CSV table of C-alpha atoms and ligand atoms in Angstrom, one decimal:
chain,number,residue,atom,x,y,z
A,1,UNK,CA,-38.9,-15.4,-7.5
A,2,UNK,CA,-40.0,-14.2,-10.9
A,3,UNK,CA,-39.9,-16.6,-13.8
A,4,UNK,CA,-36.9,-16.0,-15.9
A,5,UNK,CA,-36.9,-16.1,-19.7
A,6,UNK,CA,-34.8,-19.3,-20.1
A,7,UNK,CA,-34.9,-22.5,-22.0
A,8,UNK,CA,-34.5,-26.0,-20.8
A,9,UNK,CA,-32.9,-28.6,-23.1
A,10,UNK,CA,-32.8,-32.1,-21.8
A,11,UNK,CA,-30.4,-31.7,-18.9
A,12,UNK,CA,-29.2,-28.4,-20.2
A,13,UNK,CA,-30.4,-24.9,-19.5
A,14,UNK,CA,-29.9,-21.8,-21.6
A,15,UNK,CA,-29.9,-18.5,-19.8
A,16,UNK,CA,-30.5,-15.5,-22.1
A,17,UNK,CA,-29.1,-12.4,-20.6
A,18,UNK,CA,-31.1,-9.2,-21.5
A,19,UNK,CA,-27.9,-7.1,-21.5
A,20,UNK,CA,-24.2,-8.0,-21.6
A,21,UNK,CA,-23.5,-6.0,-18.4
A,22,UNK,CA,-26.5,-7.1,-16.4
A,23,UNK,CA,-24.9,-8.3,-13.2
A,24,UNK,CA,-28.1,-8.3,-11.2
A,25,UNK,CA,-29.8,-10.5,-13.7
A,26,UNK,CA,-26.9,-12.9,-13.8
A,27,UNK,CA,-26.7,-13.0,-10.0
A,28,UNK,CA,-30.4,-13.8,-9.7
A,29,UNK,CA,-30.2,-16.6,-12.3
A,30,UNK,CA,-27.0,-17.9,-10.9
A,31,UNK,CA,-28.4,-18.1,-7.3
A,32,UNK,CA,-31.5,-20.0,-8.4
A,33,UNK,CA,-29.4,-22.4,-10.4
A,34,UNK,CA,-27.0,-23.1,-7.6
A,35,UNK,CA,-29.9,-23.6,-5.2
A,36,UNK,CA,-31.4,-26.1,-7.7
A,37,UNK,CA,-28.1,-28.0,-7.9
A,38,UNK,CA,-27.5,-27.3,-11.6
A,39,UNK,CA,-23.9,-28.0,-12.3
A,40,UNK,CA,-21.9,-25.5,-14.4
A,41,UNK,CA,-21.5,-27.8,-17.4
A,42,UNK,CA,-25.3,-28.0,-17.8
A,43,UNK,CA,-25.8,-24.3,-18.4
A,44,UNK,CA,-25.2,-22.1,-21.4
A,45,UNK,CA,-25.1,-18.4,-20.8
A,46,UNK,CA,-26.1,-16.3,-23.8
A,47,UNK,CA,-25.8,-12.6,-24.1
A,48,UNK,CA,-27.7,-10.4,-26.7
A,49,UNK,CA,-26.2,-10.8,-30.1
A,50,UNK,CA,-24.1,-13.7,-28.9
A,51,UNK,CA,-24.8,-16.9,-30.7
A,52,UNK,CA,-22.1,-19.4,-31.4
A,53,UNK,CA,-23.2,-21.4,-28.4
A,54,UNK,CA,-24.1,-25.0,-29.1
A,55,UNK,CA,-27.0,-25.2,-26.7
A,56,UNK,CA,-28.3,-21.8,-27.6
A,57,UNK,CA,-28.1,-22.5,-31.3
A,58,UNK,CA,-30.2,-25.6,-30.7
A,59,UNK,CA,-32.6,-23.9,-28.4
A,60,UNK,CA,-36.2,-24.8,-29.4
A,61,UNK,CA,-39.1,-22.4,-29.1
A,62,UNK,CA,-40.9,-24.6,-26.5
A,63,UNK,CA,-39.0,-23.0,-23.7
A,64,UNK,CA,-39.4,-24.0,-20.1
A,65,UNK,CA,-38.5,-21.7,-17.3
A,66,UNK,CA,-35.6,-22.4,-15.0
A,67,UNK,CA,-36.2,-24.6,-12.1
A,68,UNK,CA,-37.3,-22.6,-9.1
A,69,UNK,CA,-35.6,-23.2,-5.8
A,70,UNK,CA,-37.8,-24.6,-3.0
A,71,UNK,CA,-38.5,-22.4,0.0
A,72,UNK,CA,-36.2,-24.5,2.2
A,73,UNK,CA,-33.3,-24.4,-0.3
A,74,UNK,CA,-29.9,-23.6,1.3
A,75,UNK,CA,-28.8,-20.0,1.0
A,76,UNK,CA,-26.1,-19.4,-1.6
A,77,UNK,CA,-22.7,-18.5,-0.2
A,78,UNK,CA,-20.7,-15.7,-1.9
A,79,UNK,CA,-17.9,-13.9,-0.3
A,80,UNK,CA,-17.7,-10.1,-0.6
A,81,UNK,CA,-14.5,-10.5,-2.6
A,82,UNK,CA,-16.3,-12.7,-5.1
A,83,UNK,CA,-19.2,-10.4,-5.5
A,84,UNK,CA,-17.1,-7.3,-6.1
A,85,UNK,CA,-14.9,-9.2,-8.5
A,86,UNK,CA,-17.8,-10.7,-10.4
A,87,UNK,CA,-19.6,-7.3,-10.6
A,88,UNK,CA,-16.7,-5.9,-12.5
A,89,UNK,CA,-15.5,-9.0,-14.4
A,90,UNK,CA,-18.9,-9.4,-15.9
A,91,UNK,CA,-18.3,-6.3,-17.9
A,92,UNK,CA,-15.6,-8.0,-19.8
A,93,UNK,CA,-16.3,-8.8,-23.5
A,94,UNK,CA,-15.1,-12.5,-23.1
A,95,UNK,CA,-18.3,-14.6,-23.9
A,96,UNK,CA,-17.1,-17.2,-21.4
A,97,UNK,CA,-17.3,-14.8,-18.4
A,98,UNK,CA,-20.8,-15.8,-17.2
A,99,UNK,CA,-19.9,-19.5,-17.2
A,100,UNK,CA,-16.6,-18.8,-15.5
A,101,UNK,CA,-18.2,-16.8,-12.7
A,102,UNK,CA,-21.0,-19.4,-12.3
A,103,UNK,CA,-18.3,-22.1,-12.0
A,104,UNK,CA,-16.6,-20.1,-9.3
A,105,UNK,CA,-19.9,-19.5,-7.4
A,106,UNK,CA,-20.7,-23.2,-7.7
A,107,UNK,CA,-17.3,-24.1,-6.3
A,108,UNK,CA,-17.5,-21.5,-3.5
A,109,UNK,CA,-20.4,-23.5,-2.0
A,110,UNK,CA,-18.0,-26.3,-1.1
A,111,UNK,CA,-14.8,-24.3,-0.8
A,112,UNK,CA,-15.6,-20.9,0.7
A,113,UNK,CA,-12.0,-19.7,0.7
A,114,UNK,CA,-11.4,-20.4,-2.9
A,115,UNK,CA,-11.0,-16.7,-3.8
A,116,UNK,CA,-7.8,-16.6,-1.7
A,117,UNK,CA,-6.2,-19.3,-3.8
A,118,UNK,CA,-4.3,-17.2,-6.3
A,119,UNK,CA,-3.0,-20.2,-8.2
A,120,UNK,CA,-6.5,-21.5,-9.0
A,121,UNK,CA,-7.0,-21.1,-12.8
A,122,UNK,CA,-10.7,-19.9,-12.4
A,123,UNK,CA,-9.7,-17.3,-9.7
A,124,UNK,CA,-6.8,-16.2,-11.9
A,125,UNK,CA,-8.9,-15.8,-15.0
A,126,UNK,CA,-11.6,-13.8,-13.1
A,127,UNK,CA,-8.9,-11.5,-11.7
A,128,UNK,CA,-7.5,-11.0,-15.2
A,129,UNK,CA,-11.0,-10.0,-16.4
A,130,UNK,CA,-11.4,-7.7,-13.5
A,131,UNK,CA,-8.1,-6.0,-14.2
A,132,UNK,CA,-8.8,-5.6,-17.9
A,133,UNK,CA,-12.1,-4.0,-17.2
A,134,UNK,CA,-10.6,-1.6,-14.7
A,135,UNK,CA,-7.9,-0.7,-17.2
A,136,UNK,CA,-10.5,0.0,-19.8
A,137,UNK,CA,-12.5,2.2,-17.4
A,138,UNK,CA,-9.3,4.0,-16.5
A,139,UNK,CA,-8.6,4.6,-20.2
A,140,UNK,CA,-12.1,5.9,-20.7
A,141,UNK,CA,-11.8,8.3,-17.8
A,142,UNK,CA,-8.5,9.6,-19.2
A,143,UNK,CA,-9.1,9.7,-22.9
A,144,UNK,CA,-12.7,10.7,-23.5
A,145,UNK,CA,-12.6,14.1,-25.2
A,146,UNK,CA,-15.8,16.2,-25.7
A,147,UNK,CA,-16.2,18.3,-28.7
A,148,UNK,CA,-18.7,21.1,-29.0
A,149,UNK,CA,-21.5,20.3,-31.5
A,150,UNK,CA,-24.2,22.8,-30.7
A,151,UNK,CA,-23.8,26.3,-29.3
A,152,UNK,CA,-25.9,27.3,-26.4
A,153,UNK,CA,-28.8,29.7,-26.8
A,154,UNK,CA,-29.9,31.9,-23.8
A,155,UNK,CA,-33.3,32.7,-25.2
A,156,UNK,CA,-34.4,29.2,-25.7
A,157,UNK,CA,-32.4,28.2,-22.7
A,158,UNK,CA,-30.6,25.5,-24.7
A,159,UNK,CA,-27.2,24.6,-23.3
A,160,UNK,CA,-24.1,24.0,-25.3
A,161,UNK,CA,-24.0,20.3,-26.3
A,162,UNK,CA,-20.7,18.4,-26.3
A,163,UNK,CA,-20.2,15.0,-27.8
A,164,UNK,CA,-17.4,12.5,-27.4
A,165,UNK,CA,-16.6,9.3,-29.3
A,166,UNK,CA,-14.9,6.4,-27.5
A,167,UNK,CA,-14.3,2.8,-28.3
A,168,UNK,CA,-14.3,0.7,-25.1
A,169,UNK,CA,-13.0,-2.8,-25.3
A,170,UNK,CA,-15.5,-4.0,-22.8
A,171,UNK,CA,-19.1,-3.4,-21.6
A,172,UNK,CA,-18.1,-0.5,-19.4
A,173,UNK,CA,-20.2,2.3,-20.6
A,174,UNK,CA,-23.2,2.1,-18.2
A,175,UNK,CA,-20.9,1.3,-15.3
A,176,UNK,CA,-19.0,4.6,-15.9
A,177,UNK,CA,-22.0,6.8,-16.3
A,178,UNK,CA,-21.8,8.0,-12.7
A,179,UNK,CA,-18.2,9.0,-13.1
A,180,UNK,CA,-18.9,11.3,-16.1
A,181,UNK,CA,-22.1,12.6,-14.6
A,182,UNK,CA,-20.2,13.7,-11.5
A,183,UNK,CA,-17.2,15.1,-13.3
A,184,UNK,CA,-19.2,17.0,-16.0
A,185,UNK,CA,-22.3,17.6,-13.9
A,186,UNK,CA,-23.1,21.1,-15.3
A,187,UNK,CA,-22.5,20.3,-19.0
A,188,UNK,CA,-24.9,18.8,-21.5
A,189,UNK,CA,-23.0,16.0,-23.1
A,190,UNK,CA,-23.3,12.7,-25.0
A,191,UNK,CA,-20.8,9.8,-25.1
A,192,UNK,CA,-21.1,7.8,-28.2
A,193,UNK,CA,-19.7,4.3,-28.5
A,194,UNK,CA,-20.1,1.3,-30.7
A,195,UNK,CA,-21.7,-0.5,-27.7
A,196,UNK,CA,-24.3,2.2,-26.9
A,197,UNK,CA,-24.5,5.8,-25.9
A,198,UNK,CA,-25.1,8.0,-22.9
A,199,UNK,CA,-26.8,11.4,-22.8
A,200,UNK,CA,-26.7,13.8,-19.9
A,201,UNK,CA,-28.6,17.1,-20.0
A,202,UNK,CA,-27.5,18.4,-16.7
A,203,UNK,CA,-30.3,16.7,-14.7
A,204,UNK,CA,-31.1,13.3,-16.2
A,205,UNK,CA,-29.1,10.5,-17.8
A,206,UNK,CA,-30.5,8.6,-20.7
A,207,UNK,CA,-29.2,5.7,-22.8
A,208,UNK,CA,-29.2,5.4,-26.5
A,209,UNK,CA,-28.3,2.9,-29.2
A,210,UNK,CA,-24.8,2.0,-30.4
A,211,UNK,CA,-23.3,4.8,-32.6
A,212,UNK,CA,-20.8,5.1,-35.3
A,213,UNK,CA,-17.7,7.2,-35.4
A,214,UNK,CA,-19.3,9.3,-38.2
A,215,UNK,CA,-22.1,10.3,-35.7
A,216,UNK,CA,-19.5,12.2,-33.6
A,217,UNK,CA,-17.9,15.5,-34.7
A,218,UNK,CA,-14.2,15.9,-35.3
A,219,UNK,CA,-12.8,19.2,-34.0
A,220,UNK,CA,-13.8,22.3,-32.2
A,221,UNK,CA,-12.1,25.3,-30.5
A,222,UNK,CA,-11.7,23.4,-27.2
A,223,UNK,CA,-9.0,21.3,-28.9
A,224,UNK,CA,-6.6,24.3,-28.9
A,225,UNK,CA,-7.1,24.4,-25.1
A,226,UNK,CA,-6.3,20.7,-24.8
A,227,UNK,CA,-3.2,21.0,-26.9
A,228,UNK,CA,-2.0,23.9,-24.9
A,229,UNK,CA,-2.6,22.1,-21.7
A,230,UNK,CA,-0.8,18.9,-22.9
A,231,UNK,CA,2.2,20.8,-24.1
A,232,UNK,CA,2.5,22.5,-20.8
A,233,UNK,CA,2.4,19.3,-18.7
A,234,UNK,CA,4.6,17.3,-21.0
A,235,UNK,CA,7.8,16.4,-19.3
A,236,UNK,CA,10.6,15.4,-21.6
A,237,UNK,CA,12.6,13.8,-18.8
A,238,UNK,CA,9.8,11.4,-18.2
A,239,UNK,CA,9.4,10.4,-21.8
A,240,UNK,CA,9.6,6.7,-22.4
A,241,UNK,CA,8.0,5.9,-25.7
A,242,UNK,CA,7.3,2.3,-24.9
A,243,UNK,CA,5.6,3.2,-21.6
A,244,UNK,CA,3.7,6.1,-23.2
A,245,UNK,CA,2.3,3.7,-25.8
A,246,UNK,CA,1.3,1.3,-23.1
A,247,UNK,CA,-0.5,4.0,-21.2
A,248,UNK,CA,-1.9,5.8,-24.2
A,249,UNK,CA,-2.2,3.3,-27.0
A,250,UNK,CA,-2.2,4.6,-30.5
A,251,UNK,CA,-5.8,3.6,-31.0
A,252,UNK,CA,-7.0,6.4,-28.7
A,253,UNK,CA,-4.9,9.1,-30.4
A,254,UNK,CA,-7.3,9.7,-33.2
A,255,UNK,CA,-9.9,11.0,-30.8
A,256,UNK,CA,-7.5,13.1,-28.7
A,257,UNK,CA,-6.7,16.5,-30.1
A,258,UNK,CA,-3.5,16.8,-28.1
A,259,UNK,CA,-2.2,13.6,-29.7
A,260,UNK,CA,-1.4,15.6,-32.8
A,261,UNK,CA,1.4,17.2,-30.8
A,262,UNK,CA,3.0,13.9,-29.8
A,263,UNK,CA,5.5,13.4,-32.7
A,264,UNK,CA,6.8,17.0,-32.4
A,265,UNK,CA,7.1,16.8,-28.6
A,266,UNK,CA,8.9,13.5,-28.8
A,267,UNK,CA,11.3,14.9,-31.4
A,268,UNK,CA,12.1,17.9,-29.2
A,269,UNK,CA,12.3,15.9,-26.0
A,270,UNK,CA,15.9,15.0,-26.2
A,271,UNK,CA,16.9,18.6,-26.5
A,272,UNK,CA,14.6,19.7,-23.7
A,273,UNK,CA,15.8,16.9,-21.4
A,274,UNK,CA,19.4,17.9,-21.7
A,275,UNK,CA,18.4,21.5,-20.8
A,276,UNK,CA,16.5,20.2,-17.7
A,277,UNK,CA,19.3,18.0,-16.6
A,278,UNK,CA,21.6,21.0,-16.7
A,279,UNK,CA,19.1,22.9,-14.6
A,280,UNK,CA,19.0,20.0,-12.2
A,281,UNK,CA,15.3,19.5,-12.7
A,282,UNK,CA,15.4,15.9,-13.8
A,283,UNK,CA,12.4,14.1,-12.4
A,284,UNK,CA,11.5,10.5,-11.6
A,285,UNK,CA,11.9,8.0,-14.3
A,286,UNK,CA,9.7,5.0,-15.0
A,287,UNK,CA,6.9,4.3,-12.6
A,288,UNK,CA,7.5,1.1,-10.5
A,289,UNK,CA,4.9,-1.5,-11.2
A,290,UNK,CA,5.1,-3.6,-8.1
A,291,UNK,CA,4.8,-2.7,-4.4
A,292,UNK,CA,8.2,-4.3,-3.8
A,293,UNK,CA,9.7,-2.0,-6.4
A,294,UNK,CA,8.2,1.0,-4.8
A,295,UNK,CA,9.5,-0.1,-1.4
A,296,UNK,CA,13.0,-0.4,-2.9
A,297,UNK,CA,12.8,2.9,-4.7
A,298,UNK,CA,11.6,5.0,-1.7
A,299,UNK,CA,14.6,3.8,0.3
A,300,UNK,CA,16.8,5.3,-2.3
A,301,UNK,CA,14.7,8.4,-2.8
A,302,UNK,CA,16.5,11.7,-2.0
A,303,UNK,CA,14.2,14.0,-4.1
A,304,UNK,CA,13.4,16.2,-1.2
A,305,UNK,CA,15.3,17.2,1.9
A,306,UNK,CA,13.4,14.9,4.2
A,307,UNK,CA,15.0,11.9,2.5
A,308,UNK,CA,18.4,13.3,3.5
A,309,UNK,CA,17.7,13.1,7.3
A,310,UNK,CA,18.7,10.2,9.4
A,311,UNK,CA,15.5,8.2,8.9
A,312,UNK,CA,14.1,5.2,7.1
A,313,UNK,CA,11.5,5.1,4.3
A,314,UNK,CA,8.3,3.5,5.5
A,315,UNK,CA,6.3,1.7,2.9
A,316,UNK,CA,2.5,1.2,2.9
A,317,UNK,CA,1.2,-2.1,4.1
A,318,UNK,CA,-1.9,-4.3,3.5
A,319,UNK,CA,-3.4,-6.4,0.8
A,320,UNK,CA,-2.4,-5.5,-2.8
A,321,UNK,CA,-6.1,-5.7,-3.8
A,322,UNK,CA,-7.5,-3.8,-0.9
A,323,UNK,CA,-10.8,-2.0,-1.6
A,324,UNK,CA,-9.8,0.7,1.0
A,325,UNK,CA,-6.6,2.7,1.1
A,326,UNK,CA,-6.0,4.8,4.2
A,327,UNK,CA,-3.5,7.6,3.8
A,328,UNK,CA,-1.8,9.4,6.7
A,329,UNK,CA,0.7,12.2,6.7
A,330,UNK,CA,4.1,10.7,7.2
A,331,UNK,CA,5.7,8.2,9.6
A,332,UNK,CA,6.3,9.4,13.1
A,333,UNK,CA,9.3,8.5,15.3
A,334,UNK,CA,8.0,5.1,16.2
A,335,UNK,CA,7.0,4.2,12.7
A,336,UNK,CA,10.4,5.3,11.5
A,337,UNK,CA,12.0,2.8,13.9
A,338,UNK,CA,9.5,0.0,13.3
A,339,UNK,CA,9.4,0.5,9.5
A,340,UNK,CA,5.6,0.2,9.5
A,341,UNK,CA,2.9,2.9,9.2
A,342,UNK,CA,0.6,3.8,12.1
A,343,UNK,CA,2.1,1.8,14.9
A,344,UNK,CA,2.7,4.7,17.4
A,345,UNK,CA,0.1,6.6,19.5
A,346,UNK,CA,-1.8,8.0,16.4
A,347,UNK,CA,-1.9,4.4,15.0
A,348,UNK,CA,-3.4,3.1,18.3
A,349,UNK,CA,-6.1,5.7,18.2
A,350,UNK,CA,-6.8,5.0,14.6
A,351,UNK,CA,-7.0,1.2,15.3
A,352,UNK,CA,-9.5,1.8,18.1
A,353,UNK,CA,-11.8,4.0,15.9
A,354,UNK,CA,-11.6,1.7,12.9
A,355,UNK,CA,-12.7,-1.1,15.1
A,356,UNK,CA,-15.5,0.9,16.5
A,357,UNK,CA,-16.6,1.7,12.9
A,358,UNK,CA,-16.4,-1.9,11.9
A,359,UNK,CA,-13.5,-1.4,9.5
A,360,UNK,CA,-11.0,-4.2,9.5
A,361,UNK,CA,-7.5,-2.5,9.3
A,362,UNK,CA,-6.0,-5.8,8.0
A,363,UNK,CA,-8.2,-5.6,4.9
A,364,UNK,CA,-7.1,-2.0,4.2
A,365,UNK,CA,-3.9,-0.8,2.5
A,366,UNK,CA,-2.4,1.7,5.0
A,367,UNK,CA,0.1,4.2,3.8
A,368,UNK,CA,1.4,7.8,4.1
A,369,UNK,CA,1.5,10.9,1.8
A,370,UNK,CA,5.2,11.3,2.7
A,371,UNK,CA,7.4,8.3,3.0
A,372,UNK,CA,10.1,9.6,5.4
A,373,UNK,CA,9.9,11.1,8.9
A,374,UNK,CA,10.5,14.8,9.0
A,375,UNK,CA,11.8,16.0,12.3
A,376,UNK,CA,14.0,18.4,14.2
A,377,UNK,CA,16.5,17.1,16.7
A,378,UNK,CA,16.0,18.5,20.3
A,379,UNK,CA,18.6,16.8,22.5
A,380,UNK,CA,17.8,13.1,22.3
A,381,UNK,CA,14.3,13.7,21.0
A,382,UNK,CA,13.2,13.9,17.4
A,383,UNK,CA,10.3,16.3,17.1
A,384,UNK,CA,7.8,15.9,14.4
A,385,UNK,CA,7.6,18.6,11.7
A,386,UNK,CA,4.8,19.0,9.2
A,387,UNK,CA,6.0,18.3,5.6
A,388,UNK,CA,5.8,21.3,3.3
A,389,UNK,CA,3.6,21.5,0.2
A,390,UNK,CA,6.6,20.9,-2.1
A,391,UNK,CA,7.6,17.9,-0.2
A,392,UNK,CA,4.1,16.4,-0.3
A,393,UNK,CA,3.9,17.1,-4.0
A,394,UNK,CA,7.2,15.5,-4.7
A,395,UNK,CA,6.2,12.4,-2.7
A,396,UNK,CA,2.9,12.2,-4.7
A,397,UNK,CA,4.7,10.1,-7.2
A,398,UNK,CA,4.9,7.3,-4.7
A,399,UNK,CA,1.3,7.4,-3.6
A,400,UNK,CA,0.2,7.5,-7.2
A,401,UNK,CA,2.3,4.5,-7.9
A,402,UNK,CA,0.8,2.7,-4.9
A,403,UNK,CA,-2.7,3.6,-6.1
A,404,UNK,CA,-2.0,2.4,-9.6
A,405,UNK,CA,-1.1,-1.0,-8.2
A,406,UNK,CA,-3.6,-1.5,-5.4
A,407,UNK,CA,-6.5,0.1,-7.3
A,408,UNK,CA,-8.6,0.9,-4.2
A,409,UNK,CA,-12.2,1.7,-4.7
A,410,UNK,CA,-12.1,4.1,-1.8
A,411,UNK,CA,-9.3,6.2,-0.5
A,412,UNK,CA,-9.5,7.7,3.0
A,413,UNK,CA,-7.2,10.7,3.4
A,414,UNK,CA,-6.6,11.7,7.0
A,415,UNK,CA,-5.5,15.3,7.5
A,416,UNK,CA,-4.5,18.1,5.2
A,417,UNK,CA,-1.2,16.6,4.0
A,418,UNK,CA,-2.9,13.4,2.9
A,419,UNK,CA,-5.8,15.3,1.2
A,420,UNK,CA,-3.3,17.5,-0.6
A,421,UNK,CA,-1.4,14.4,-1.7
A,422,UNK,CA,-4.5,13.0,-3.3
A,423,UNK,CA,-6.0,16.1,-4.7
A,424,UNK,CA,-2.8,18.0,-5.7
A,425,UNK,CA,-4.1,21.1,-3.9
A,426,UNK,CA,-4.7,22.2,-0.3
A,427,UNK,CA,-8.3,21.9,0.9
A,428,UNK,CA,-10.1,22.6,4.1
A,429,UNK,CA,-11.0,19.4,5.9
A,430,UNK,CA,-14.2,20.8,7.4
A,431,UNK,CA,-15.4,21.8,3.9
A,432,UNK,CA,-14.7,18.5,2.1
A,433,UNK,CA,-15.3,15.9,4.8
A,434,UNK,CA,-18.4,13.7,4.8
A,435,UNK,CA,-18.9,13.3,1.1
A,436,UNK,CA,-17.1,11.5,-1.7
A,437,UNK,CA,-14.8,13.3,-4.1
A,438,UNK,CA,-14.4,11.5,-7.5
A,439,UNK,CA,-10.8,10.8,-8.4
A,440,UNK,CA,-9.6,10.5,-11.9
A,441,UNK,CA,-9.2,6.7,-11.9
A,442,UNK,CA,-12.9,6.2,-10.9
A,443,UNK,CA,-12.2,5.6,-7.2
A,444,UNK,CA,-13.6,7.8,-4.4
A,445,UNK,CA,-11.8,10.0,-2.0
A,446,UNK,CA,-13.1,10.6,1.5
A,447,UNK,CA,-11.3,13.1,3.7
A,448,UNK,CA,-11.3,13.2,7.5
A,449,UNK,CA,-9.1,14.7,10.3
A,450,UNK,CA,-5.8,13.1,11.2
A,451,UNK,CA,-5.9,11.0,14.5
A,452,UNK,CA,-2.8,13.0,15.8
A,453,UNK,CA,-5.0,16.1,15.6
A,454,UNK,CA,-7.5,14.4,18.0
A,455,UNK,CA,-4.6,13.5,20.3
A,456,UNK,CA,-3.6,17.2,20.5
A,457,UNK,CA,-7.1,18.4,21.5
A,458,UNK,CA,-8.7,18.4,25.0
A,459,UNK,CA,-12.1,18.6,26.6
A,460,UNK,CA,-15.2,19.5,24.5
A,461,UNK,CA,-13.1,20.2,21.3
A,462,UNK,CA,-11.7,16.7,21.5
A,463,UNK,CA,-15.2,15.2,22.0
A,464,UNK,CA,-16.6,17.1,19.1
A,465,UNK,CA,-13.8,16.2,16.8
A,466,UNK,CA,-13.9,12.6,17.8
A,467,UNK,CA,-17.6,12.5,17.1
A,468,UNK,CA,-16.9,13.9,13.6
A,469,UNK,CA,-14.1,11.4,13.0
A,470,UNK,CA,-16.3,8.5,14.0
A,471,UNK,CA,-19.1,9.8,11.8
A,472,UNK,CA,-16.6,9.9,8.8
A,473,UNK,CA,-15.4,6.4,9.5
A,474,UNK,CA,-19.0,5.1,9.7
A,475,UNK,CA,-19.8,6.8,6.4
A,476,UNK,CA,-16.7,5.1,4.8
A,477,UNK,CA,-17.8,1.8,6.2
A,478,UNK,CA,-21.2,2.1,4.8
A,479,UNK,CA,-19.9,3.3,1.4
A,480,UNK,CA,-17.5,0.4,1.2
A,481,UNK,CA,-20.3,-2.0,1.8
A,482,UNK,CA,-22.3,-0.4,-1.0
A,483,UNK,CA,-19.3,-0.6,-3.3
A,484,UNK,CA,-18.8,-4.2,-2.5
A,485,UNK,CA,-22.4,-4.8,-3.6
B,501,URA,N1,1.1,9.6,11.5
B,501,URA,C1,0.9,9.4,10.2
B,501,URA,O1,0.4,10.2,9.5
B,501,URA,N2,1.4,8.3,9.7
B,501,URA,C2,1.9,7.3,10.5
B,501,URA,O2,2.3,6.3,9.9
B,501,URA,C3,2.0,7.6,11.9
B,501,URA,C4,1.6,8.7,12.4
């Protein structure tokens, strides 16, 4: 183990973190300290620019390295849940976060299941930090707006350069570099923030120092496009000023060209809503913010003809903080009767292949693109019917609501209906399977075939499709492990 640049003061240690978002550094130091039996109250964690800490302020130049664990020191225990939470929570701007996470790691050694105790104040605080960081990332994905600062020049092969200004609340910039790199892969862009900057030239990413708002431009022709787009998607029937401000706080407005339209659109909304109601086009109202509220709402949903049949809404099931969300098409006959997803033949096949891939279904949130069973009656039997594109699109509201609450890192869509529900357009499974697709909230979508499709095949075709299905699940399993750190 390398020597870390830390200070020892009497029985206290000061750990100077090189960067405020350096999880790996924190983890290495925390591991060594746990192995050496240094209790949380004897450590001060100091991030760059962060003073105000008693021990740190008193730190003398005659620094001593941290104690090194002996070769036979006990390995440090840390559950996957803790590691993934800590990796994200460490990006929070709360200066207490390093100490909090160390305390949790320390306590985990004696109480391995502590993360399951939702009433524990340390667990609760860590979850709050994690949630705030996710929310900040979500805002960044949604509200970063690039402006053209330099035209391209074919002769000198210079690309157009776009610059965005954003003010994150937490240290999320570096962690979100991959998202913007994938989404704007072919553009040359810079994201400037008061915490640092990112620069992508179409091939490499580099980091730069903190910037000021005046370093970023304020207006270009793209803004007209954004405004046009926003006006076209604006739905007056969904307008709830309070909810809108929560989702898109005013502080982001100044960097968003379309925000200039908001006052006018709000003023005109009342009139337009009445016109829509008259046309019978009124849409869903406020988004439910708990799974129980979604469950209740889908039972009453009659927005498409499927909800009018003699069936029951089937809600998704699984942990509310699942890293993996599995999405099928719609409940079948057995699921409709049991009120649970994937319990019939397709569910049994799915369970077997999940197990083979090493994916624990109980740790996943399992749901469907469409919440009601669509069928035609033939005598006593109810025969499955595929939902239409319009029905899937109408039901998207619910899956989006489930995703907003569960916040999975990875979504596995099985079959074309599920893929459409996640992407908003029809895709070919064979073209998109096997690689992640970035979703707008920073999670990843993986697409595979539906298990019912395998059930319908025979012979060599079934063998081949089963092999592909297993390969997709294995890739998902691997990716989940990577995401969990
Ligand atoms: N098929 C699905 O897509 N979902 C279920 O819940 C059951 C079968």
